[in-house]
Amino acid sequence: MNDSKAGKTAYPAAERELREQVRRARVDFSAMAIPLRQCDLSSCRATCCHDGVILGPDEMSIMERMMEKSGDVLRSYEWNPPHVFTRRKGRWKSLSLTAEPGQLAATYPKHFPKTRCVFLDEQHRCVWQRLAIDSGEEPWFWKPISCWMHPLRVRREEDGGFVLTLNRNEGPGFESDTPCGGASGGCGLPAWKVLSEELRWLGEIGGRDLLGEIEASLGSASEAALPVDIVEN
């Protein structure tokens, strides 16, 4: 269990920064209305985790300590890689491993490297999320913040403010080319409903009722009939 319940995550420095951003951010309501499909690991095989994750200094150092403290639990997941972290452009990130046959989705984007994050187990699950659940924490307590937020993003605007939106790319990119981040062509549910748990969690971090704000703006419009073609976890 977490020794200090003051934080919502295991990473106080990263959480403090996120809290201030969420507290000040305007909400991009048009992005929250984009239809998305829900995550389905059995189909996508964690495509969004293919290249690992950039880590803040406190995320990496706390993960290192937790791997020592909970090594037996992590090994019980049949997860015990010799190396976990690497450097990219001066920043720490999780290691990307060459994907084995059958580990990538049938719809895996051609422009993505054929790799997968070292934190994934053989069932494409994040070992940090498994550890949090098995430790009695909230599911995302140990998971890197940018991982559980995907495809949500708090982006800095030109005037110095922040906006809570969805990461979108034009042409070959990352977020919009993942199954859970790409617009579903009208099949699915509004993003704010699909990402309701992430938005609830962000709201608790920032001291705001983000779901209430979004529902007040989009709720009636979101009740309009949308074709639903999603797979529950």
GROMACS .gro file of C-alpha atoms in nm, residues 15-208:
model
  194
   15GLU     CA    1   0.215   1.490  -1.028
   16ARG     CA    2   0.273   1.842  -0.893
   17GLU     CA    3   0.349   1.969  -1.243
   18LEU     CA    4   0.043   1.795  -1.385
   19ARG     CA    5  -0.178   1.927  -1.103
   20GLU     CA    6  -0.089   2.287  -1.184
   21GLN     CA    7  -0.144   2.234  -1.556
   22VAL     CA    8  -0.484   2.066  -1.509
   23ARG     CA    9  -0.594   2.330  -1.260
   24ARG     CA   10  -0.533   2.606  -1.516
   25ALA     CA   11  -0.624   2.426  -1.840
   26ARG     CA   12  -0.917   2.508  -2.060
   27VAL     CA   13  -1.097   2.204  -2.201
   28ASP     CA   14  -1.102   2.138  -2.575
   29PHE     CA   15  -1.466   2.031  -2.590
   30SER     CA   16  -1.456   1.960  -2.964
   31ALA     CA   17  -1.179   1.704  -2.907
   32MET     CA   18  -1.375   1.543  -2.625
   33ALA     CA   19  -1.662   1.479  -2.867
   34ILE     CA   20  -1.451   1.282  -3.118
   35PRO     CA   21  -1.573   0.920  -3.133
   36LEU     CA   22  -1.315   0.669  -3.008
   37ARG     CA   23  -1.308   0.297  -2.954
   38GLN     CA   24  -1.227   0.153  -2.615
   39CYS     CA   25  -0.898  -0.021  -2.547
   40ASP     CA   26  -0.896  -0.390  -2.637
   41LEU     CA   27  -0.559  -0.549  -2.559
   42SER     CA   28  -0.657  -0.882  -2.714
   43SER     CA   29  -0.684  -0.705  -3.049
   44CYS     CA   30  -0.442  -0.412  -3.039
   45ARG     CA   31  -0.175  -0.591  -2.831
   46ALA     CA   32  -0.070  -0.263  -2.670
   47THR     CA   33   0.018  -0.088  -2.996
   48CYS     CA   34   0.038   0.244  -2.809
   49CYS     CA   35   0.319   0.095  -2.596
   50HIS     CA   36   0.532  -0.012  -2.890
   51ASP     CA   37   0.817   0.236  -2.838
   52GLY     CA   38   0.825   0.263  -2.461
   53VAL     CA   39   0.779   0.587  -2.268
   54ILE     CA   40   0.986   0.895  -2.187
   55LEU     CA   41   1.029   0.915  -1.809
   56GLY     CA   42   1.077   1.206  -1.574
   57PRO     CA   43   1.366   1.184  -1.324
   58ASP     CA   44   1.137   1.096  -1.033
   59GLU     CA   45   0.953   0.833  -1.238
   60MET     CA   46   1.272   0.649  -1.325
   61SER     CA   47   1.431   0.669  -0.978
   62ILE     CA   48   1.112   0.560  -0.801
   63MET     CA   49   1.065   0.275  -1.047
   64GLU     CA   50   1.419   0.158  -0.980
   65ARG     CA   51   1.353   0.145  -0.606
   66MET     CA   52   1.021  -0.030  -0.655
   67MET     CA   53   1.177  -0.296  -0.880
   68GLU     CA   54   1.411  -0.382  -0.592
   69LYS     CA   55   1.137  -0.371  -0.329
   70SER     CA   56   0.880  -0.569  -0.529
   71GLY     CA   57   1.114  -0.784  -0.734
   72ASP     CA   58   0.951  -1.108  -0.621
   73VAL     CA   59   0.606  -0.989  -0.732
   74LEU     CA   60   0.736  -0.869  -1.068
   75ARG     CA   61   0.919  -1.197  -1.124
   76SER     CA   62   0.595  -1.382  -1.049
   77TYR     CA   63   0.462  -1.218  -1.367
   78GLU     CA   64   0.749  -1.393  -1.550
   79TRP     CA   65   0.897  -1.046  -1.598
   80ASN     CA   66   1.264  -1.006  -1.513
   81PRO     CA   67   1.452  -0.830  -1.798
   82PRO     CA   68   1.822  -0.760  -1.742
   83HIS     CA   69   1.790  -0.400  -1.865
   84VAL     CA   70   1.492  -0.166  -1.836
   85PHE     CA   71   1.601   0.193  -1.905
   86THR     CA   72   1.786   0.365  -2.189
   87ARG     CA   73   1.863   0.720  -2.301
   88ARG     CA   74   1.716   0.904  -2.599
   89LYS     CA   75   1.817   1.262  -2.682
   90GLY     CA   76   1.936   1.316  -2.328
   91ARG     CA   77   1.622   1.183  -2.160
   92TRP     CA   78   1.550   0.855  -1.985
   93LYS     CA   79   1.294   0.619  -2.134
   94SER     CA   80   1.186   0.260  -2.099
   95LEU     CA   81   1.371   0.018  -2.323
   96SER     CA   82   1.207  -0.091  -2.650
   97LEU     CA   83   1.248  -0.460  -2.731
   98THR     CA   84   1.228  -0.623  -3.072
   99ALA     CA   85   0.879  -0.768  -3.109
  100GLU     CA   86   0.856  -1.144  -3.149
  101PRO     CA   87   0.624  -1.306  -3.407
  102GLY     CA   88   0.264  -1.276  -3.292
  103GLN     CA   89   0.327  -0.991  -3.048
  104LEU     CA   90   0.204  -0.717  -3.283
  105ALA     CA   91  -0.154  -0.641  -3.383
  106ALA     CA   92  -0.282  -0.739  -3.726
  107THR     CA   93  -0.347  -0.369  -3.786
  108TYR     CA   94  -0.005  -0.257  -3.659
  109PRO     CA   95   0.091   0.066  -3.844
  110LYS     CA   96   0.356   0.011  -4.108
  111HIS     CA   97   0.553   0.321  -4.007
  112PHE     CA   98   0.588   0.209  -3.642
  113PRO     CA   99   0.910   0.029  -3.548
  114LYS     CA  100   0.843  -0.338  -3.477
  115THR     CA  101   0.916  -0.308  -3.107
  116ARG     CA  102   0.732  -0.322  -2.774
  117CYS     CA  103   0.788  -0.160  -2.435
  118VAL     CA  104   0.994  -0.358  -2.187
  119PHE     CA  105   0.720  -0.303  -1.926
  120LEU     CA  106   0.474  -0.529  -2.113
  121ASP     CA  107   0.412  -0.888  -2.009
  122GLU     CA  108   0.332  -1.172  -2.248
  123GLN     CA  109  -0.039  -1.081  -2.244
  124HIS     CA  110   0.044  -0.722  -2.348
  125ARG     CA  111  -0.037  -0.589  -1.999
  126CYS     CA  112   0.169  -0.323  -1.821
  127VAL     CA  113   0.349  -0.479  -1.526
  128TRP     CA  114   0.323  -0.150  -1.335
  129GLN     CA  115  -0.055  -0.156  -1.361
  130ARG     CA  116  -0.059  -0.518  -1.251
  131LEU     CA  117   0.167  -0.433  -0.956
  132ALA     CA  118  -0.058  -0.145  -0.846
  133ILE     CA  119  -0.368  -0.363  -0.851
  134ASP     CA  120  -0.195  -0.649  -0.670
  135SER     CA  121  -0.062  -0.400  -0.412
  136GLY     CA  122  -0.407  -0.261  -0.337
  137GLU     CA  123  -0.342   0.072  -0.508
  138GLU     CA  124  -0.542   0.247  -0.776
  139PRO     CA  125  -0.459   0.083  -1.112
  140TRP     CA  126  -0.251   0.375  -1.241
  141PHE     CA  127  -0.060   0.451  -0.921
  142TRP     CA  128   0.272   0.309  -1.046
  143LYS     CA  129   0.210   0.354  -1.418
  144PRO     CA  130   0.398   0.642  -1.589
  145ILE     CA  131   0.165   0.939  -1.616
  146SER     CA  132   0.191   0.985  -1.992
  147CYS     CA  133   0.101   0.617  -2.039
  148TRP     CA  134  -0.232   0.617  -1.857
  149MET     CA  135  -0.326   0.957  -2.002
  150HIS     CA  136  -0.298   0.839  -2.366
  151PRO     CA  137  -0.447   0.980  -2.588
  152LEU     CA  138  -0.524   1.276  -2.358
  153ARG     CA  139  -0.272   1.558  -2.342
  154VAL     CA  140  -0.234   1.883  -2.150
  155ARG     CA  141  -0.064   2.109  -2.403
  156ARG     CA  142   0.088   2.452  -2.346
  157GLU     CA  143  -0.066   2.724  -2.562
  158GLU     CA  144   0.103   3.025  -2.719
  159ASP     CA  145  -0.033   3.260  -2.451
  160GLY     CA  146   0.130   3.049  -2.178
  161GLY     CA  147  -0.191   2.879  -2.073
  162PHE     CA  148  -0.280   2.511  -2.108
  163VAL     CA  149  -0.544   2.314  -2.293
  164LEU     CA  150  -0.671   1.964  -2.217
  165THR     CA  151  -0.718   1.796  -2.553
  166LEU     CA  152  -0.649   1.480  -2.751
  167ASN     CA  153  -0.315   1.427  -2.918
  168ARG     CA  154  -0.380   1.433  -3.292
  169ASN     CA  155  -0.138   1.392  -3.581
  170GLU     CA  156  -0.181   1.468  -3.949
  171GLY     CA  157  -0.027   1.206  -4.173
  172PRO     CA  158   0.190   0.926  -4.031
  173GLY     CA  159   0.241   0.989  -3.662
  174PHE     CA  160   0.173   0.828  -3.327
  175GLU     CA  161  -0.142   0.908  -3.132
  176SER     CA  162  -0.399   0.909  -3.412
  177ASP     CA  163  -0.248   0.591  -3.556
  178THR     CA  164  -0.307   0.385  -3.243
  179PRO     CA  165  -0.637   0.194  -3.215
  180CYS     CA  166  -0.738   0.376  -2.895
  181GLY     CA  167  -0.624   0.720  -3.013
  182GLY     CA  168  -0.754   0.733  -3.367
  183ALA     CA  169  -1.094   0.868  -3.465
  184SER     CA  170  -1.323   0.571  -3.520
  185GLY     CA  171  -1.502   0.703  -3.828
  186GLY     CA  172  -1.823   0.758  -3.634
  187CYS     CA  173  -1.817   0.412  -3.478
  188GLY     CA  174  -1.770   0.431  -3.103
  189LEU     CA  175  -1.854   0.671  -2.824
  190PRO     CA  176  -1.748   1.030  -2.756
  191ALA     CA  177  -1.391   1.049  -2.627
  192TRP     CA  178  -1.500   1.191  -2.291
  193LYS     CA  179  -1.710   0.879  -2.228
  194VAL     CA  180  -1.446   0.633  -2.344
  195LEU     CA  181  -1.185   0.817  -2.136
  196SER     CA  182  -1.412   0.888  -1.840
  197GLU     CA  183  -1.187   0.715  -1.585
  198GLU     CA  184  -0.879   0.899  -1.707
  199LEU     CA  185  -1.068   1.231  -1.693
  200ARG     CA  186  -1.201   1.153  -1.346
  201TRP     CA  187  -0.846   1.077  -1.230
  202LEU     CA  188  -0.708   1.393  -1.390
  203GLY     CA  189  -0.983   1.595  -1.227
  204GLU     CA  190  -0.897   1.456  -0.885
  205ILE     CA  191  -0.531   1.543  -0.943
  206GLY     CA  192  -0.617   1.899  -1.050
  207GLY     CA  193  -0.899   1.959  -0.804
  208ARG     CA  194  -1.164   1.993  -1.074
   0.00000   0.00000   0.00000
